[in-house]
Tab-separated table of C-alpha atoms in Angstrom:
chain	number	residue	atom	x	y	z
A	27	MET	CA	59.534	-22.897	-29.938
A	28	LYS	CA	57.893	-22.331	-26.553
A	29	PHE	CA	59.455	-23.441	-23.303
A	30	PHE	CA	58.249	-23.445	-19.701
A	31	HIS	CA	60.657	-22.738	-16.825
A	32	ALA	CA	59.544	-23.715	-13.313
A	33	ALA	CA	61.405	-24.298	-10.057
A	34	ASP	CA	60.913	-24.885	-6.326
A	35	ILE	CA	57.619	-26.702	-6.713
A	36	HIS	CA	58.180	-28.511	-3.405
A	37	LEU	CA	55.788	-31.413	-3.872
A	38	GLY	CA	55.209	-33.080	-0.509
A	39	ALA	CA	55.419	-29.855	1.468
A	40	GLU	CA	52.690	-28.991	3.983
A	41	PRO	CA	53.141	-25.257	4.563
A	42	ASP	CA	52.227	-23.808	7.961
A	43	LYS	CA	52.103	-27.145	9.751
A	44	GLY	CA	49.621	-27.043	12.610
A	45	PHE	CA	47.374	-24.438	10.980
A	46	PRO	CA	43.900	-25.469	9.737
A	47	TRP	CA	44.795	-25.030	6.061
A	48	SER	CA	48.124	-26.906	6.108
A	49	LYS	CA	47.006	-30.203	4.533
A	50	GLU	CA	44.887	-28.339	2.004
A	51	ARG	CA	47.934	-26.294	1.015
A	52	GLY	CA	49.888	-29.501	0.426
A	53	GLN	CA	47.203	-30.674	-2.004
A	54	GLU	CA	47.046	-27.270	-3.681
A	55	ILE	CA	50.749	-27.519	-4.540
A	56	TRP	CA	50.068	-30.796	-6.375
A	57	ASP	CA	47.037	-29.260	-8.075
A	58	SER	CA	49.045	-26.256	-9.296
A	59	PHE	CA	51.710	-28.581	-10.663
A	60	ARG	CA	49.089	-30.595	-12.555
A	61	ARG	CA	47.619	-27.423	-14.045
A	62	LEU	CA	51.068	-26.269	-15.113
A	63	ILE	CA	51.777	-29.530	-16.943
A	64	ARG	CA	48.388	-29.402	-18.627
A	65	GLN	CA	49.087	-25.814	-19.722
A	66	ALA	CA	52.454	-26.812	-21.199
A	67	GLY	CA	50.720	-29.527	-23.187
A	68	GLU	CA	47.934	-27.251	-24.414
A	69	GLU	CA	50.453	-24.666	-25.590
A	70	LYS	CA	52.591	-27.372	-27.241
A	71	ALA	CA	55.741	-26.339	-25.364
A	72	GLY	CA	58.911	-27.908	-26.767
A	73	LEU	CA	60.713	-27.861	-23.409
A	74	PHE	CA	59.547	-28.045	-19.809
A	75	LEU	CA	62.465	-27.069	-17.538
A	76	ILE	CA	62.541	-27.710	-13.768
A	77	ALA	CA	65.419	-25.921	-12.040
A	78	GLY	CA	65.570	-27.992	-8.848
A	79	ASP	CA	63.454	-28.795	-5.777
A	80	LEU	CA	60.644	-30.520	-7.600
A	81	PHE	CA	60.119	-32.197	-4.211
A	82	HIS	CA	60.288	-30.681	-0.736
A	83	ARG	CA	62.304	-33.658	0.531
A	84	GLN	CA	63.454	-37.049	-0.707
A	85	PRO	CA	60.707	-38.282	-3.075
A	86	LEU	CA	58.829	-41.481	-2.386
A	87	MET	CA	58.533	-44.084	-5.133
A	88	LYS	CA	54.757	-43.620	-5.295
A	89	GLU	CA	55.219	-39.869	-5.728
A	90	LEU	CA	57.666	-40.379	-8.583
A	91	LYS	CA	55.113	-42.633	-10.275
A	92	GLU	CA	52.489	-39.909	-10.017
A	93	VAL	CA	54.834	-37.262	-11.398
A	94	ASN	CA	56.019	-39.541	-14.182
A	95	TYR	CA	52.439	-40.205	-15.225
A	96	LEU	CA	51.797	-36.455	-15.406
A	97	PHE	CA	54.898	-35.966	-17.555
A	98	SER	CA	53.769	-38.801	-19.829
A	99	THR	CA	50.554	-36.906	-20.583
A	100	ILE	CA	52.591	-34.333	-22.554
A	101	PRO	CA	54.666	-36.750	-24.716
A	102	ASP	CA	55.581	-34.103	-27.295
A	103	THR	CA	57.184	-31.905	-24.621
A	104	LYS	CA	60.742	-32.696	-23.485
A	105	VAL	CA	60.938	-32.477	-19.687
A	106	VAL	CA	64.395	-31.730	-18.244
A	107	LEU	CA	65.103	-31.498	-14.525
A	108	ILE	CA	67.868	-31.252	-11.964
A	109	ALA	CA	67.807	-32.091	-8.250
A	110	GLY	CA	68.025	-29.178	-5.828
A	111	ASN	CA	69.137	-28.900	-2.219
A	112	HIS	CA	65.787	-30.180	-0.867
A	113	ASP	CA	65.485	-33.235	-3.142
A	114	TYR	CA	69.213	-33.824	-3.570
A	115	LEU	CA	70.568	-37.144	-4.844
A	116	LYS	CA	71.210	-39.190	-1.744
A	117	ARG	CA	72.929	-42.508	-2.342
A	118	GLU	CA	69.674	-44.373	-1.646
A	119	SER	CA	67.433	-41.809	-3.365
A	120	CYS	CA	64.488	-43.201	-5.332
A	121	TYR	CA	65.526	-40.765	-8.042
A	122	ARG	CA	68.550	-42.949	-8.849
A	123	ARG	CA	66.621	-46.135	-9.606
A	124	PHE	CA	63.450	-44.786	-11.187
A	125	SER	CA	62.600	-45.430	-14.863
A	126	TRP	CA	61.151	-42.305	-16.417
A	127	ALA	CA	58.885	-41.825	-19.433
A	128	GLU	CA	60.620	-41.379	-22.798
A	129	ASN	CA	60.123	-37.599	-22.780
A	130	VAL	CA	61.777	-37.077	-19.357
A	131	PHE	CA	65.503	-36.330	-19.021
A	132	CYS	CA	67.195	-36.053	-15.622
A	133	LEU	CA	70.596	-34.379	-15.380
A	134	TRP	CA	71.909	-36.418	-12.453
A	135	GLY	CA	75.580	-36.572	-13.489
A	136	GLU	CA	78.296	-34.598	-11.790
A	137	GLN	CA	80.469	-33.725	-14.801
A	138	GLU	CA	78.585	-30.985	-16.653
A	139	PRO	CA	75.829	-33.238	-17.991
A	140	CYS	CA	74.047	-32.175	-21.138
A	141	VAL	CA	71.106	-33.473	-23.128
A	142	GLU	CA	70.588	-32.531	-26.776
A	143	PHE	CA	67.385	-32.198	-28.781
A	144	PRO	CA	68.350	-31.761	-32.452
A	145	ASP	CA	64.687	-31.597	-33.496
A	146	LEU	CA	64.322	-28.489	-31.326
A	147	GLY	CA	67.797	-27.152	-32.034
A	148	ALA	CA	68.380	-27.117	-28.280
A	149	ALA	CA	70.839	-28.417	-25.702
A	150	VAL	CA	70.202	-28.256	-21.954
A	151	TYR	CA	72.977	-28.368	-19.342
A	152	GLY	CA	72.685	-28.692	-15.583
A	153	ILE	CA	74.224	-29.822	-12.298
A	154	SER	CA	72.234	-31.671	-9.635
A	155	TYR	CA	72.890	-31.528	-5.902
A	156	ASP	CA	74.329	-34.647	-4.294
A	157	ARG	CA	74.166	-33.075	-0.819
A	158	LYS	CA	72.188	-30.380	0.977
A	159	GLU	CA	74.833	-27.690	0.743
A	160	ILE	CA	77.392	-26.898	-1.957
A	161	THR	CA	79.639	-23.905	-1.346
A	162	ASP	CA	81.688	-24.096	-4.576
A	163	PRO	CA	80.679	-21.759	-7.438
A	164	LEU	CA	80.172	-24.666	-9.848
A	165	TYR	CA	78.326	-22.623	-12.464
A	166	HIS	CA	81.360	-20.400	-12.964
A	167	HIS	CA	83.111	-23.349	-14.598
A	168	ILE	CA	80.441	-24.655	-16.959
A	169	ARG	CA	80.334	-23.423	-20.534
A	170	PRO	CA	78.138	-24.231	-23.543
A	171	GLN	CA	79.804	-26.555	-26.066
A	172	ARG	CA	78.130	-25.033	-29.151
A	173	ARG	CA	76.246	-28.263	-29.757
A	174	GLN	CA	72.950	-26.577	-30.743
A	175	PRO	CA	71.775	-23.060	-31.630
A	176	LEU	CA	69.835	-22.791	-28.344
A	177	GLU	CA	71.872	-23.682	-25.245
A	178	ILE	CA	70.242	-23.499	-21.835
A	179	LEU	CA	71.706	-23.923	-18.339
A	180	LEU	CA	69.560	-25.236	-15.491
A	181	ALA	CA	70.987	-23.842	-12.244
A	182	HIS	CA	69.862	-24.015	-8.614
A	183	GLY	CA	71.406	-21.772	-5.984
A	184	GLY	CA	72.786	-18.287	-5.597
A	185	ASP	CA	73.468	-17.902	-1.884
A	186	ARG	CA	76.548	-18.592	0.238
A	187	THR	CA	75.821	-22.271	0.956
A	188	HIS	CA	73.977	-23.217	-2.236
A	189	ILE	CA	76.278	-22.894	-5.264
A	190	PRO	CA	77.027	-19.174	-5.008
A	191	PHE	CA	77.577	-17.300	-8.247
A	192	ASP	CA	78.496	-13.908	-9.623
A	193	ARG	CA	75.824	-12.581	-11.957
A	194	SER	CA	78.383	-11.006	-14.279
A	195	VAL	CA	80.174	-14.357	-14.672
A	196	LEU	CA	76.903	-16.012	-15.706
A	197	GLU	CA	76.166	-13.204	-18.162
A	198	ARG	CA	79.519	-13.810	-19.862
A	199	SER	CA	79.153	-17.600	-19.897
A	200	GLY	CA	77.678	-17.777	-23.391
A	201	PHE	CA	74.406	-19.578	-22.608
A	202	SER	CA	71.340	-18.507	-24.550
A	203	TYR	CA	69.264	-18.673	-21.365
A	204	ILE	CA	69.952	-19.568	-17.718
A	205	ALA	CA	66.919	-20.988	-15.881
A	206	LEU	CA	67.443	-20.420	-12.155
A	207	GLY	CA	65.875	-22.010	-9.082
A	208	HIS	CA	66.285	-21.852	-5.274
A	209	ILE	CA	65.170	-18.267	-4.611
A	210	HIS	CA	61.398	-18.356	-4.189
A	211	LYS	CA	60.793	-14.829	-5.461
A	212	PRO	CA	60.668	-14.480	-9.267
A	213	GLU	CA	63.386	-12.178	-10.536
A	214	VAL	CA	64.991	-11.373	-13.875
A	215	LEU	CA	68.764	-10.917	-13.463
A	216	ALA	CA	69.410	-10.195	-17.143
A	217	LYS	CA	66.619	-9.380	-19.587
A	218	ASP	CA	65.470	-12.462	-21.512
A	219	LYS	CA	68.691	-14.213	-20.491
A	220	ILE	CA	68.924	-15.058	-16.763
A	221	ALA	CA	65.901	-15.433	-14.472
A	222	TYR	CA	64.579	-17.017	-11.294
A	223	ALA	CA	61.145	-18.532	-11.877
A	224	GLY	CA	60.442	-18.372	-8.140
A	225	ALA	CA	58.350	-20.979	-6.341
A	226	LEU	CA	55.224	-22.168	-8.118
A	227	GLU	CA	53.280	-21.732	-4.855
A	228	PRO	CA	54.379	-19.844	-1.711
A	229	ILE	CA	55.825	-22.335	0.781
A	230	ASP	CA	56.035	-20.266	3.975
A	231	LYS	CA	54.968	-16.925	5.426
A	232	ASN	CA	58.068	-15.164	4.073
A	233	ASP	CA	57.209	-16.053	0.456
A	234	LEU	CA	55.483	-12.757	-0.238
A	235	GLY	CA	54.439	-11.418	-3.627
A	236	PRO	CA	53.380	-13.223	-6.820
A	237	HIS	CA	54.321	-16.840	-7.549
A	238	GLY	CA	54.130	-18.879	-10.726
A	239	TYR	CA	56.440	-19.808	-13.602
A	240	ILE	CA	58.232	-18.377	-16.618
A	241	LYS	CA	57.116	-18.893	-20.176
A	242	GLY	CA	59.632	-18.340	-22.949
A	243	VAL	CA	59.613	-18.200	-26.741
A	244	TYR	CA	62.678	-18.923	-28.852
A	245	GLY	CA	62.733	-17.780	-32.462
A	246	ASN	CA	64.694	-15.758	-34.984
A	247	GLY	CA	67.816	-16.324	-32.932
A	248	GLY	CA	66.409	-14.628	-29.840
A	249	ILE	CA	64.489	-15.366	-26.620
A	250	ARG	CA	61.605	-13.560	-24.972
A	251	ILE	CA	60.397	-14.509	-21.506
A	252	GLU	CA	57.465	-13.504	-19.320
A	253	PHE	CA	56.457	-14.347	-15.777
A	254	VAL	CA	53.035	-16.012	-15.423
A	255	PRO	CA	51.311	-15.813	-11.995
A	256	ALA	CA	49.791	-19.198	-11.110
A	257	ALA	CA	49.532	-19.559	-7.314
A	258	VAL	CA	46.211	-20.435	-5.706
A	259	ARG	CA	46.977	-18.308	-2.635
A	260	SER	CA	49.378	-15.613	-1.532
A	261	TYR	CA	50.789	-14.519	1.804
A	262	ILE	CA	49.701	-10.907	2.191
A	263	PRO	CA	51.051	-8.450	4.763
A	264	LEU	CA	48.113	-6.576	6.271
A	265	PRO	CA	49.109	-3.497	8.283
A	266	VAL	CA	46.263	-1.808	10.163
A	267	LYS	CA	46.487	1.439	12.098
A	268	VAL	CA	44.505	1.755	15.316
A	269	LYS	CA	43.647	4.887	17.287
A	270	GLU	CA	42.507	5.735	20.781
A	271	SER	CA	38.864	4.975	19.960
A	272	THR	CA	39.607	1.537	18.461
A	273	THR	CA	38.133	-1.392	20.373
A	274	GLN	CA	38.633	-5.137	20.018
A	275	PHE	CA	35.361	-5.523	18.130
A	276	SER	CA	35.934	-2.582	15.787
A	277	LEU	CA	39.428	-3.879	15.020
A	278	GLU	CA	38.083	-7.355	14.265
A	279	GLN	CA	35.406	-5.950	11.949
A	280	ALA	CA	37.987	-3.869	10.067
A	281	LEU	CA	40.287	-6.852	9.640
A	282	VAL	CA	37.515	-9.159	8.398
A	283	ARG	CA	36.474	-6.525	5.858
A	284	LEU	CA	40.047	-6.034	4.636
A	285	MET	CA	40.655	-9.782	4.287
A	286	GLU	CA	37.439	-10.188	2.300
A	287	GLU	CA	38.488	-7.372	-0.034
A	288	LYS	CA	41.928	-8.890	-0.646
A	289	GLY	CA	40.675	-12.459	-1.121
A	290	GLY	CA	39.236	-14.988	1.273
A	291	LYS	CA	41.655	-17.771	0.286
A	292	ASN	CA	44.816	-15.741	0.861
A	293	LEU	CA	46.893	-16.017	4.035
A	294	TYR	CA	47.487	-12.914	6.126
A	295	ARG	CA	50.270	-11.485	8.257
A	296	ILE	CA	48.599	-8.825	10.397
A	297	LEU	CA	50.613	-5.964	11.869
A	298	ILE	CA	48.795	-3.613	14.241
A	299	LYS	CA	50.283	-0.136	14.508
A	300	GLY	CA	49.217	3.199	15.962
A	301	GLU	CA	47.929	4.078	19.413
A	302	HIS	CA	45.307	2.555	21.699
A	303	ALA	CA	43.583	3.855	24.789
A	304	MET	CA	44.887	3.170	28.255
A	305	GLY	CA	43.394	-0.098	29.507
A	306	THR	CA	42.803	-1.431	26.005
A	307	GLU	CA	44.694	-4.596	25.104
A	308	PHE	CA	43.983	-6.348	21.827
A	309	ASP	CA	43.404	-10.086	22.077
A	310	MET	CA	45.741	-11.697	19.537
A	311	VAL	CA	44.230	-15.156	20.076
A	312	ARG	CA	40.852	-13.902	18.851
A	313	ILE	CA	42.467	-12.161	15.896
A	314	MET	CA	44.277	-15.367	14.907
A	315	LYS	CA	40.847	-17.044	14.688
A	316	LEU	CA	39.312	-14.489	12.310
A	317	GLY	CA	40.188	-16.478	9.184
A	318	ASN	CA	43.357	-17.394	7.337
A	319	VAL	CA	45.592	-15.447	9.711
A	320	ARG	CA	49.136	-16.806	9.649
A	321	GLU	CA	50.602	-14.234	12.017
A	322	ALA	CA	49.342	-11.323	14.125
A	323	VAL	CA	51.691	-8.846	15.797
A	324	ASP	CA	50.638	-5.890	17.955
A	325	GLN	CA	53.078	-2.978	17.759
A	326	SER	CA	50.589	-0.332	18.895
A	327	HIS	CA	51.321	1.900	21.897
A	328	THR	CA	49.144	3.149	24.714
A	329	VAL	CA	47.934	6.769	24.709
A	330	TYR	CA	48.098	8.137	28.251
A	331	ASP	CA	45.950	11.005	29.625
A	332	ARG	CA	48.582	12.730	31.730
A	333	GLU	CA	46.159	14.702	33.956
A	334	SER	CA	44.129	11.569	34.750
A	335	LEU	CA	47.290	9.645	35.542
A	336	MET	CA	48.496	12.276	38.021
A	337	ARG	CA	45.115	12.234	39.781
A	338	GLN	CA	44.922	8.435	39.824
A	339	TYR	CA	48.482	7.880	41.059
A	340	ARG	CA	48.903	10.928	43.321
A	341	GLY	CA	51.930	10.624	45.571
A	342	SER	CA	53.468	7.764	43.568
A	343	LEU	CA	56.490	7.400	41.301
A	344	ILE	CA	54.113	7.474	38.326
A	345	GLU	CA	52.871	10.983	39.311
A	346	SER	CA	56.473	12.212	39.541
A	347	TYR	CA	57.280	10.680	36.159
A	348	VAL	CA	54.234	12.214	34.438
A	349	LYS	CA	54.989	15.690	35.885
A	350	ARG	CA	58.328	15.674	34.039
A	351	PHE	CA	56.414	15.598	30.733
A	352	ASP	CA	53.359	17.646	31.724
A	353	GLY	CA	52.590	21.132	30.433
A	354	ARG	CA	54.482	21.019	27.122
A	355	GLU	CA	54.173	19.639	23.630
A	356	LEU	CA	56.263	16.521	23.123
A	357	SER	CA	58.165	15.656	19.977
A	358	ALA	CA	57.573	12.261	18.383
A	359	THR	CA	60.746	10.943	20.003
A	360	GLU	CA	59.804	12.350	23.430
A	361	GLU	CA	56.288	10.910	23.131
A	362	LYS	CA	57.753	7.463	22.444
A	363	ALA	CA	60.083	7.811	25.418
A	364	PHE	CA	57.128	8.789	27.631
A	365	VAL	CA	55.058	5.815	26.448
A	366	TYR	CA	57.904	3.333	26.927
A	367	GLY	CA	58.548	4.695	30.415
A	368	MET	CA	54.871	4.482	31.370
A	369	GLU	CA	54.609	0.913	30.097
A	370	ALA	CA	57.624	-0.028	32.213
A	371	LEU	CA	56.221	1.651	35.327
A	372	MET	CA	52.777	0.121	34.858
A	373	ALA	CA	54.306	-3.329	34.310
A	374	SER	CA	56.355	-2.982	37.527
A	375	ARG	CA	53.173	-2.200	39.501
A	376	GLU	CA	51.556	-5.392	38.202
A	377	GLU	CA	54.432	-7.635	39.290
């Protein structure tokens, strides 16, 4: 029996609000979700598990209708979901009064809810959020009831304010598999037993690395899982080292080339390092307009020609400062100290 494990889909999110691609990213999240459901149907998955945060905020009734229709297109797949900290069960939540398709099972109860599927030999347990933060380690107290050969726990959390847990306690709990959500980076905590699916699509600039879902196979009394990349785009850190000869135009050309090589649809966090010539200042506004640049930070330092500085600023505090470092090789630490001091002195002259 195949099962799909997804989490942190965040329907309704518009990542990077204010950037040109924000609305498009919101649509791409829906598109990825549709593709995932279609894939589950094509592979005849027995279970489709959603470990919280299907929505980025409280779902609208029209959004639930859209999602329910998508679930109804895979009628032979049992869909089981819990609410996470983003789409938690508020008293007036549309979740509470919505009528789902026959193949959809929502674990909204507070007392260790469980749904059984005798035809699959499976039972799925889970706890939904009824508020944004839960600091009690609720998963430490839930145990499988030996109702079916395959017993799965849907769990959302793992940090201090979102149902914290001890990995070793979960490993000893007795569940066949624990499908985790909340942490957006996919991670296996115990081989073929406990895993974060990660977010289906990256939601903000800190969601680095691959994103997708987990596909599992249950048979012969055991489980095998694998992570499947599925995101349309990724946030990619792009460090670039400049030197004294680097100009604004040469830097821009290098960045455009690098972004084309790594994928034109991806989103980039540019970090400029190295050294630049005195009088050269890189224009971050222009760099932000090169393409899908989410962030650009300049950490490069100025290279100073000490002889030229002493001639240019003869009789000044700058000449006295440069003379202290002149005539000897500087260590890396001393060179940094010299640069920082020069930047401070030059800035004070401009004020």
